[in-house]
mmCIF file with all atom_site columns, C-alpha atoms in Angstrom:
data_model
loop_
_atom_site.group_PDB
_atom_site.id
_atom_site.type_symbol
_atom_site.label_atom_id
_atom_site.label_alt_id
_atom_site.label_comp_id
_atom_site.label_asym_id
_atom_site.label_entity_id
_atom_site.label_seq_id
_atom_site.pdbx_PDB_ins_code
_atom_site.Cartn_x
_atom_site.Cartn_y
_atom_site.Cartn_z
_atom_site.occupancy
_atom_site.B_iso_or_equiv
_atom_site.pdbx_formal_charge
_atom_site.auth_seq_id
_atom_site.auth_comp_id
_atom_site.auth_asym_id
_atom_site.auth_atom_id
_atom_site.pdbx_PDB_model_num
ATOM 1   C CA . MET A 1 1   ? -0.084  -0.049 -0.087 1.00 59.00 ? 139 MET A CA 1
ATOM 2   C CA . PHE A 1 2   ? 2.840   2.594  -0.390 1.00 72.00 ? 140 PHE A CA 1
ATOM 3   C CA . LEU A 1 3   ? 2.396   3.742  -3.716 1.00 84.00 ? 141 LEU A CA 1
ATOM 4   C CA . THR A 1 4   ? -1.111  3.045  -4.189 1.00 92.00 ? 142 THR A CA 1
ATOM 5   C CA . LEU A 1 5   ? -3.254  6.837  -5.618 1.00 93.00 ? 143 LEU A CA 1
ATOM 6   C CA . PRO A 1 6   ? -3.845  7.827  -2.572 1.00 93.00 ? 144 PRO A CA 1
ATOM 7   C CA . THR A 1 7   ? -0.931  7.779  -0.743 1.00 94.00 ? 145 THR A CA 1
ATOM 8   C CA . MET A 1 8   ? 1.084   9.138  -4.216 1.00 94.00 ? 146 MET A CA 1
ATOM 9   C CA . LEU A 1 9   ? -1.018  11.925 -3.708 1.00 94.00 ? 147 LEU A CA 1
ATOM 10  C CA . THR A 1 10  ? -0.023  12.411 0.561  1.00 94.00 ? 148 THR A CA 1
ATOM 11  C CA . TRP A 1 11  ? 3.250   12.340 -0.771 1.00 95.00 ? 149 TRP A CA 1
ATOM 12  C CA . ALA A 1 12  ? 2.751   15.144 -3.543 1.00 94.00 ? 150 ALA A CA 1
ATOM 13  C CA . ARG A 1 13  ? 0.914   17.317 -1.364 1.00 94.00 ? 151 ARG A CA 1
ATOM 14  C CA . ILE A 1 14  ? 5.031   16.832 0.871  1.00 95.00 ? 152 ILE A CA 1
ATOM 15  C CA . VAL A 1 15  ? 6.906   17.370 -2.206 1.00 95.00 ? 153 VAL A CA 1
ATOM 16  C CA . ALA A 1 16  ? 4.499   20.836 -2.924 1.00 95.00 ? 154 ALA A CA 1
ATOM 17  C CA . ILE A 1 17  ? 5.577   21.932 -0.091 1.00 94.00 ? 155 ILE A CA 1
ATOM 18  C CA . PRO A 1 18  ? 8.856   23.489 -0.733 1.00 95.00 ? 156 PRO A CA 1
ATOM 19  C CA . LEU A 1 19  ? 7.195   24.880 -4.098 1.00 95.00 ? 157 LEU A CA 1
ATOM 20  C CA . ILE A 1 20  ? 4.822   27.045 -2.112 1.00 95.00 ? 158 ILE A CA 1
ATOM 21  C CA . VAL A 1 21  ? 8.188   28.087 -0.561 1.00 94.00 ? 159 VAL A CA 1
ATOM 22  C CA . ALA A 1 22  ? 9.748   28.560 -3.784 1.00 96.00 ? 160 ALA A CA 1
ATOM 23  C CA . VAL A 1 23  ? 7.441   30.849 -4.562 1.00 97.00 ? 161 VAL A CA 1
ATOM 24  C CA . PHE A 1 24  ? 8.209   33.972 -2.352 1.00 95.00 ? 162 PHE A CA 1
ATOM 25  C CA . TYR A 1 25  ? 11.374  33.840 -4.282 1.00 94.00 ? 163 TYR A CA 1
ATOM 26  C CA . LEU A 1 26  ? 10.322  34.190 -8.051 1.00 96.00 ? 164 LEU A CA 1
ATOM 27  C CA . PRO A 1 27  ? 11.403  38.162 -9.644 1.00 97.00 ? 165 PRO A CA 1
ATOM 28  C CA . TRP A 1 28  ? 7.580   38.546 -9.708 1.00 97.00 ? 166 TRP A CA 1
ATOM 29  C CA . SER A 1 29  ? 5.875   41.428 -8.410 1.00 97.00 ? 167 SER A CA 1
ATOM 30  C CA . GLN A 1 30  ? 4.112   40.433 -5.009 1.00 96.00 ? 168 GLN A CA 1
ATOM 31  C CA . ALA A 1 31  ? 0.783   40.543 -6.283 1.00 97.00 ? 169 ALA A CA 1
ATOM 32  C CA . GLN A 1 32  ? 1.809   37.764 -8.834 1.00 97.00 ? 170 GLN A CA 1
ATOM 33  C CA . ILE A 1 33  ? 3.834   35.813 -6.202 1.00 97.00 ? 171 ILE A CA 1
ATOM 34  C CA . ASN A 1 34  ? 0.467   35.974 -3.608 1.00 98.00 ? 172 ASN A CA 1
ATOM 35  C CA . LEU A 1 35  ? -2.205  34.630 -5.896 1.00 98.00 ? 173 LEU A CA 1
ATOM 36  C CA . THR A 1 36  ? 0.802   31.904 -7.425 1.00 98.00 ? 174 THR A CA 1
ATOM 37  C CA . ALA A 1 37  ? 0.910   30.826 -3.377 1.00 97.00 ? 175 ALA A CA 1
ATOM 38  C CA . ALA A 1 38  ? -2.369  30.930 -2.518 1.00 98.00 ? 176 ALA A CA 1
ATOM 39  C CA . VAL A 1 39  ? -3.593  29.223 -5.504 1.00 98.00 ? 177 VAL A CA 1
ATOM 40  C CA . LEU A 1 40  ? -0.751  26.520 -4.536 1.00 97.00 ? 178 LEU A CA 1
ATOM 41  C CA . PHE A 1 41  ? -2.073  26.575 -1.631 1.00 97.00 ? 179 PHE A CA 1
ATOM 42  C CA . VAL A 1 42  ? -5.368  25.613 -2.041 1.00 97.00 ? 180 VAL A CA 1
ATOM 43  C CA . VAL A 1 43  ? -4.356  22.814 -5.004 1.00 96.00 ? 181 VAL A CA 1
ATOM 44  C CA . VAL A 1 44  ? -2.283  20.785 -2.503 1.00 95.00 ? 182 VAL A CA 1
ATOM 45  C CA . ALA A 1 45  ? -4.550  20.970 0.479  1.00 94.00 ? 183 ALA A CA 1
ATOM 46  C CA . ALA A 1 46  ? -7.752  20.090 -2.106 1.00 93.00 ? 184 ALA A CA 1
ATOM 47  C CA . THR A 1 47  ? -5.311  16.565 -2.047 1.00 92.00 ? 185 THR A CA 1
ATOM 48  C CA . ASP A 1 48  ? -5.895  16.278 1.346  1.00 89.00 ? 186 ASP A CA 1
ATOM 49  C CA . TRP A 1 49  ? -9.751  15.648 1.075  1.00 89.00 ? 187 TRP A CA 1
ATOM 50  C CA . LEU A 1 50  ? -9.113  13.716 -2.449 1.00 94.00 ? 188 LEU A CA 1
ATOM 51  C CA . ASP A 1 51  ? -7.078  11.474 -1.048 1.00 93.00 ? 189 ASP A CA 1
ATOM 52  C CA . GLY A 1 52  ? -8.939  9.559  1.959  1.00 90.00 ? 190 GLY A CA 1
ATOM 53  C CA . TRP A 1 53  ? -11.975 10.065 -0.543 1.00 93.00 ? 191 TRP A CA 1
ATOM 54  C CA . LEU A 1 54  ? -9.826  7.824  -2.943 1.00 93.00 ? 192 LEU A CA 1
ATOM 55  C CA . ALA A 1 55  ? -8.179  5.884  -0.556 1.00 93.00 ? 193 ALA A CA 1
ATOM 56  C CA . ARG A 1 56  ? -12.386 4.965  0.686  1.00 93.00 ? 194 ARG A CA 1
ATOM 57  C CA . ARG A 1 57  ? -13.975 5.014  -2.599 1.00 95.00 ? 195 ARG A CA 1
ATOM 58  C CA . LEU A 1 58  ? -10.551 2.353  -4.226 1.00 93.00 ? 196 LEU A CA 1
ATOM 59  C CA . ASN A 1 59  ? -10.357 0.240  -0.998 1.00 93.00 ? 197 ASN A CA 1
ATOM 60  C CA . GLN A 1 60  ? -6.811  1.156  -0.547 1.00 93.00 ? 198 GLN A CA 1
ATOM 61  C CA . THR A 1 61  ? -6.803  2.449  3.082  1.00 92.00 ? 199 THR A CA 1
ATOM 62  C CA . SER A 1 62  ? -3.713  1.100  5.336  1.00 89.00 ? 200 SER A CA 1
ATOM 63  C CA . ALA A 1 63  ? -2.071  2.270  8.387  1.00 87.00 ? 201 ALA A CA 1
ATOM 64  C CA . PHE A 1 64  ? 0.722   3.703  6.111  1.00 90.00 ? 202 PHE A CA 1
ATOM 65  C CA . GLY A 1 65  ? -1.527  5.966  4.520  1.00 90.00 ? 203 GLY A CA 1
ATOM 66  C CA . ALA A 1 66  ? -3.454  6.844  8.007  1.00 86.00 ? 204 ALA A CA 1
ATOM 67  C CA . PHE A 1 67  ? 0.024   7.868  9.470  1.00 87.00 ? 205 PHE A CA 1
ATOM 68  C CA . LEU A 1 68  ? 1.235   9.853  6.485  1.00 92.00 ? 206 LEU A CA 1
ATOM 69  C CA . ASP A 1 69  ? -1.717  11.900 5.808  1.00 91.00 ? 207 ASP A CA 1
ATOM 70  C CA . PRO A 1 70  ? -1.618  13.818 8.894  1.00 89.00 ? 208 PRO A CA 1
ATOM 71  C CA . VAL A 1 71  ? 1.789   14.476 8.918  1.00 92.00 ? 209 VAL A CA 1
ATOM 72  C CA . ALA A 1 72  ? 1.788   15.527 5.266  1.00 94.00 ? 210 ALA A CA 1
ATOM 73  C CA . ASP A 1 73  ? -0.751  18.203 6.630  1.00 92.00 ? 211 ASP A CA 1
ATOM 74  C CA . LYS A 1 74  ? 1.189   19.032 9.805  1.00 93.00 ? 212 LYS A CA 1
ATOM 75  C CA . PHE A 1 75  ? 4.105   19.750 7.114  1.00 95.00 ? 213 PHE A CA 1
ATOM 76  C CA . LEU A 1 76  ? 1.590   21.935 5.126  1.00 96.00 ? 214 LEU A CA 1
ATOM 77  C CA . VAL A 1 77  ? 0.258   24.150 7.628  1.00 95.00 ? 215 VAL A CA 1
ATOM 78  C CA . CYS A 1 78  ? 3.355   24.360 9.808  1.00 96.00 ? 216 CYS A CA 1
ATOM 79  C CA . ALA A 1 79  ? 5.861   25.671 6.544  1.00 96.00 ? 217 ALA A CA 1
ATOM 80  C CA . SER A 1 80  ? 2.745   27.975 5.908  1.00 97.00 ? 218 SER A CA 1
ATOM 81  C CA . ILE A 1 81  ? 2.542   29.874 9.173  1.00 98.00 ? 219 ILE A CA 1
ATOM 82  C CA . LEU A 1 82  ? 6.871   29.826 9.383  1.00 97.00 ? 220 LEU A CA 1
ATOM 83  C CA . ILE A 1 83  ? 6.185   31.446 5.689  1.00 97.00 ? 221 ILE A CA 1
ATOM 84  C CA . LEU A 1 84  ? 3.307   34.095 7.060  1.00 98.00 ? 222 LEU A CA 1
ATOM 85  C CA . LEU A 1 85  ? 5.463   34.525 10.198 1.00 98.00 ? 223 LEU A CA 1
ATOM 86  C CA . ASP A 1 86  ? 8.031   35.569 7.668  1.00 97.00 ? 224 ASP A CA 1
ATOM 87  C CA . LEU A 1 87  ? 6.084   37.469 5.573  1.00 97.00 ? 225 LEU A CA 1
ATOM 88  C CA . ASP A 1 88  ? 4.678   39.325 8.701  1.00 97.00 ? 226 ASP A CA 1
ATOM 89  C CA . ARG A 1 89  ? 1.373   38.539 8.500  1.00 98.00 ? 227 ARG A CA 1
ATOM 90  C CA . VAL A 1 90  ? 1.065   36.575 11.365 1.00 98.00 ? 228 VAL A CA 1
ATOM 91  C CA . SER A 1 91  ? 2.053   36.550 15.064 1.00 98.00 ? 229 SER A CA 1
ATOM 92  C CA . ALA A 1 92  ? 4.822   34.888 17.042 1.00 98.00 ? 230 ALA A CA 1
ATOM 93  C CA . LEU A 1 93  ? 2.259   34.114 18.952 1.00 98.00 ? 231 LEU A CA 1
ATOM 94  C CA . VAL A 1 94  ? -0.055  32.385 16.413 1.00 98.00 ? 232 VAL A CA 1
ATOM 95  C CA . ALA A 1 95  ? 3.096   30.450 15.209 1.00 98.00 ? 233 ALA A CA 1
ATOM 96  C CA . PHE A 1 96  ? 3.801   29.436 18.358 1.00 98.00 ? 234 PHE A CA 1
ATOM 97  C CA . ILE A 1 97  ? 0.207   28.318 19.567 1.00 98.00 ? 235 ILE A CA 1
ATOM 98  C CA . ILE A 1 98  ? -0.151  26.558 15.938 1.00 97.00 ? 236 ILE A CA 1
ATOM 99  C CA . ILE A 1 99  ? 3.089   25.102 15.542 1.00 98.00 ? 237 ILE A CA 1
ATOM 100 C CA . GLY A 1 100 ? 3.152   24.399 19.120 1.00 97.00 ? 238 GLY A CA 1
ATOM 101 C CA . ARG A 1 101 ? 0.314   21.899 19.606 1.00 96.00 ? 239 ARG A CA 1
ATOM 102 C CA . GLU A 1 102 ? 0.561   19.948 16.887 1.00 94.00 ? 240 GLU A CA 1
ATOM 103 C CA . ILE A 1 103 ? 4.262   18.768 18.283 1.00 95.00 ? 241 ILE A CA 1
ATOM 104 C CA . ALA A 1 104 ? 2.179   18.738 21.311 1.00 95.00 ? 242 ALA A CA 1
ATOM 105 C CA . ILE A 1 105 ? -0.286  16.412 19.756 1.00 93.00 ? 243 ILE A CA 1
ATOM 106 C CA . SER A 1 106 ? 2.190   14.306 18.358 1.00 91.00 ? 244 SER A CA 1
ATOM 107 C CA . ALA A 1 107 ? 3.986   13.366 20.869 1.00 92.00 ? 245 ALA A CA 1
ATOM 108 C CA . LEU A 1 108 ? 0.973   12.838 22.881 1.00 92.00 ? 246 LEU A CA 1
ATOM 109 C CA . ARG A 1 109 ? -0.891  10.415 20.198 1.00 89.00 ? 247 ARG A CA 1
ATOM 110 C CA . GLU A 1 110 ? 2.704   8.713  19.954 1.00 89.00 ? 248 GLU A CA 1
ATOM 111 C CA . TRP A 1 111 ? 2.932   8.034  23.800 1.00 87.00 ? 249 TRP A CA 1
ATOM 112 C CA . MET A 1 112 ? -0.903  6.894  23.559 1.00 89.00 ? 250 MET A CA 1
ATOM 113 C CA . ALA A 1 113 ? -0.050  4.139  21.097 1.00 86.00 ? 251 ALA A CA 1
ATOM 114 C CA . LYS A 1 114 ? 2.251   3.128  22.883 1.00 87.00 ? 252 LYS A CA 1
ATOM 115 C CA . ILE A 1 115 ? 0.739   2.419  25.745 1.00 86.00 ? 253 ILE A CA 1
ATOM 116 C CA . GLY A 1 116 ? -2.290  1.076  23.773 1.00 85.00 ? 254 GLY A CA 1
ATOM 117 C CA . ALA A 1 117 ? -4.537  3.725  23.881 1.00 84.00 ? 255 ALA A CA 1
ATOM 118 C CA . SER A 1 118 ? -4.849  5.550  21.065 1.00 83.00 ? 256 SER A CA 1
ATOM 119 C CA . GLY A 1 119 ? -8.547  5.290  20.541 1.00 81.00 ? 257 GLY A CA 1
ATOM 120 C CA . ASN A 1 120 ? -8.475  8.051  22.533 1.00 77.00 ? 258 ASN A CA 1
ATOM 121 C CA . VAL A 1 121 ? -6.784  10.809 20.830 1.00 83.00 ? 259 VAL A CA 1
ATOM 122 C CA . ALA A 1 122 ? -8.308  9.014  16.978 1.00 81.00 ? 260 ALA A CA 1
ATOM 123 C CA . VAL A 1 123 ? -9.145  12.078 15.286 1.00 81.00 ? 261 VAL A CA 1
ATOM 124 C CA . HIS A 1 124 ? -12.525 14.457 16.359 1.00 84.00 ? 262 HIS A CA 1
ATOM 125 C CA . MET A 1 125 ? -14.560 16.680 14.657 1.00 91.00 ? 263 MET A CA 1
ATOM 126 C CA . LEU A 1 126 ? -12.962 19.539 16.503 1.00 91.00 ? 264 LEU A CA 1
ATOM 127 C CA . GLY A 1 127 ? -9.663  18.599 15.359 1.00 89.00 ? 265 GLY A CA 1
ATOM 128 C CA . LYS A 1 128 ? -10.912 18.543 11.636 1.00 89.00 ? 266 LYS A CA 1
ATOM 129 C CA . LEU A 1 129 ? -12.680 21.625 12.259 1.00 95.00 ? 267 LEU A CA 1
ATOM 130 C CA . LYS A 1 130 ? -9.453  23.184 13.619 1.00 95.00 ? 268 LYS A CA 1
ATOM 131 C CA . THR A 1 131 ? -7.437  21.979 10.304 1.00 93.00 ? 269 THR A CA 1
ATOM 132 C CA . ALA A 1 132 ? -10.529 23.654 7.763  1.00 93.00 ? 270 ALA A CA 1
ATOM 133 C CA . THR A 1 133 ? -9.854  26.663 9.329  1.00 97.00 ? 271 THR A CA 1
ATOM 134 C CA . GLN A 1 134 ? -6.676  26.821 9.553  1.00 97.00 ? 272 GLN A CA 1
ATOM 135 C CA . MET A 1 135 ? -6.419  25.955 6.007  1.00 96.00 ? 273 MET A CA 1
ATOM 136 C CA . GLY A 1 136 ? -8.772  28.868 5.209  1.00 97.00 ? 274 GLY A CA 1
ATOM 137 C CA . ALA A 1 137 ? -7.376  31.367 7.418  1.00 98.00 ? 275 ALA A CA 1
ATOM 138 C CA . ILE A 1 138 ? -3.979  30.433 5.309  1.00 98.00 ? 276 ILE A CA 1
ATOM 139 C CA . VAL A 1 139 ? -5.111  30.709 1.425  1.00 98.00 ? 277 VAL A CA 1
ATOM 140 C CA . PHE A 1 140 ? -6.373  34.461 2.674  1.00 98.00 ? 278 PHE A CA 1
ATOM 141 C CA . LEU A 1 141 ? -3.495  35.212 4.657  1.00 98.00 ? 279 LEU A CA 1
ATOM 142 C CA . LEU A 1 142 ? -1.764  34.075 1.469  1.00 98.00 ? 280 LEU A CA 1
ATOM 143 C CA . LEU A 1 143 ? -3.253  35.852 -0.677 1.00 98.00 ? 281 LEU A CA 1
ATOM 144 C CA . ASP A 1 144 ? -2.808  39.304 0.576  1.00 97.00 ? 282 ASP A CA 1
ATOM 145 C CA . ALA A 1 145 ? -4.999  41.160 -1.913 1.00 97.00 ? 283 ALA A CA 1
ATOM 146 C CA . ASP A 1 146 ? -8.530  43.180 -2.215 1.00 96.00 ? 284 ASP A CA 1
ATOM 147 C CA . VAL A 1 147 ? -11.316 40.602 -3.113 1.00 95.00 ? 285 VAL A CA 1
ATOM 148 C CA . PHE A 1 148 ? -13.488 41.382 -5.858 1.00 93.00 ? 286 PHE A CA 1
ATOM 149 C CA . GLY A 1 149 ? -13.784 44.820 -4.267 1.00 94.00 ? 287 GLY A CA 1
ATOM 150 C CA . LEU A 1 150 ? -15.880 43.348 -1.202 1.00 96.00 ? 288 LEU A CA 1
ATOM 151 C CA . PHE A 1 151 ? -12.836 43.246 1.315  1.00 96.00 ? 289 PHE A CA 1
ATOM 152 C CA . HIS A 1 152 ? -9.330  42.396 2.187  1.00 97.00 ? 290 HIS A CA 1
ATOM 153 C CA . SER A 1 153 ? -8.162  38.578 2.029  1.00 98.00 ? 291 SER A CA 1
ATOM 154 C CA . LEU A 1 154 ? -5.374  39.827 5.537  1.00 98.00 ? 292 LEU A CA 1
ATOM 155 C CA . GLU A 1 155 ? -9.024  41.288 7.455  1.00 97.00 ? 293 GLU A CA 1
ATOM 156 C CA . VAL A 1 156 ? -10.740 37.490 6.610  1.00 98.00 ? 294 VAL A CA 1
ATOM 157 C CA . GLY A 1 157 ? -7.354  35.464 7.195  1.00 98.00 ? 295 GLY A CA 1
ATOM 158 C CA . THR A 1 158 ? -6.446  37.350 10.369 1.00 98.00 ? 296 THR A CA 1
ATOM 159 C CA . TRP A 1 159 ? -9.681  36.563 11.764 1.00 98.00 ? 297 TRP A CA 1
ATOM 160 C CA . LEU A 1 160 ? -9.904  32.932 10.755 1.00 98.00 ? 298 LEU A CA 1
ATOM 161 C CA . ILE A 1 161 ? -6.408  32.713 12.281 1.00 98.00 ? 299 ILE A CA 1
ATOM 162 C CA . TYR A 1 162 ? -7.297  33.690 15.643 1.00 98.00 ? 300 TYR A CA 1
ATOM 163 C CA . ILE A 1 163 ? -10.381 31.564 15.492 1.00 98.00 ? 301 ILE A CA 1
ATOM 164 C CA . ALA A 1 164 ? -8.015  28.479 14.409 1.00 98.00 ? 302 ALA A CA 1
ATOM 165 C CA . CYS A 1 165 ? -5.919  29.514 17.257 1.00 98.00 ? 303 CYS A CA 1
ATOM 166 C CA . ALA A 1 166 ? -8.847  29.148 19.302 1.00 98.00 ? 304 ALA A CA 1
ATOM 167 C CA . LEU A 1 167 ? -9.744  25.723 17.901 1.00 97.00 ? 305 LEU A CA 1
ATOM 168 C CA . THR A 1 168 ? -6.004  24.735 18.096 1.00 97.00 ? 306 THR A CA 1
ATOM 169 C CA . ILE A 1 169 ? -6.288  25.155 21.861 1.00 97.00 ? 307 ILE A CA 1
ATOM 170 C CA . TRP A 1 170 ? -9.367  24.025 22.609 1.00 96.00 ? 308 TRP A CA 1
ATOM 171 C CA . SER A 1 171 ? -8.444  20.720 20.545 1.00 95.00 ? 309 SER A CA 1
ATOM 172 C CA . MET A 1 172 ? -5.658  20.282 21.977 1.00 95.00 ? 310 MET A CA 1
ATOM 173 C CA . ILE A 1 173 ? -7.418  20.793 26.138 1.00 95.00 ? 311 ILE A CA 1
ATOM 174 C CA . TYR A 1 174 ? -9.715  17.984 24.677 1.00 93.00 ? 312 TYR A CA 1
ATOM 175 C CA . TYR A 1 175 ? -6.993  15.718 23.369 1.00 93.00 ? 313 TYR A CA 1
ATOM 176 C CA . LEU A 1 176 ? -5.277  15.957 26.884 1.00 93.00 ? 314 LEU A CA 1
ATOM 177 C CA . GLN A 1 177 ? -8.646  15.569 28.614 1.00 93.00 ? 315 GLN A CA 1
ATOM 178 C CA . LYS A 1 178 ? -9.279  12.214 26.641 1.00 91.00 ? 316 LYS A CA 1
ATOM 179 C CA . SER A 1 179 ? -5.928  10.927 27.221 1.00 92.00 ? 317 SER A CA 1
ATOM 180 C CA . LEU A 1 180 ? -5.469  11.828 30.968 1.00 91.00 ? 318 LEU A CA 1
ATOM 181 C CA . PRO A 1 181 ? -6.851  8.753  32.705 1.00 91.00 ? 319 PRO A CA 1
ATOM 182 C CA . ASP A 1 182 ? -4.681  7.094  30.684 1.00 87.00 ? 320 ASP A CA 1
ATOM 183 C CA . ILE A 1 183 ? -1.556  8.756  31.345 1.00 83.00 ? 321 ILE A CA 1
ATOM 184 C CA . ARG A 1 184 ? -1.800  8.841  34.642 1.00 85.00 ? 322 ARG A CA 1
ATOM 185 C CA . ALA A 1 185 ? -3.017  4.760  34.898 1.00 85.00 ? 323 ALA A CA 1
ATOM 186 C CA . LYS A 1 186 ? 0.479   4.354  33.012 1.00 79.00 ? 324 LYS A CA 1
ATOM 187 C CA . SER A 1 187 ? 3.126   6.897  34.260 1.00 73.00 ? 325 SER A CA 1
ATOM 188 C CA . ARG A 1 188 ? 3.075   4.993  37.615 1.00 69.00 ? 326 ARG A CA 1
#
């Protein structure tokens, strides 16, 4: 199951991360760079939905795919947040909350798997909502443009990233609370 179509899409998401970063080094106008990065991010992020759908549809789900998919998501989000931090479109606090949570929950999931309680940290709808909000915020923040004369994408992106931060903290608390009884029982 290492080279199925869904797994290849997940690998493509990881490989595309340096492309998104490289866009910011092209000798184009800032508007062209922003639009290209935002569109590329949307296309790459869409593979997250597509690879899962294809895996289920083609009956190609695998333990490796289940492992790689969230890793690809975390790489994509963290790399994009670091780009936005460098561009001064998110604060260091926002970057710390989002990246710190990803590290903490990954470590928690590894610990819970080691003690045989990984079901307590299985993906929850709150985590999915957090990811969707982060992805939407990142698109608007990368774009940094007026959208059809209606609004500026940085304003919407900033609101969304703050909502994503709140969901990030909330989902981390949720996973920690679900895990705490097992952590207490197994750490003695």
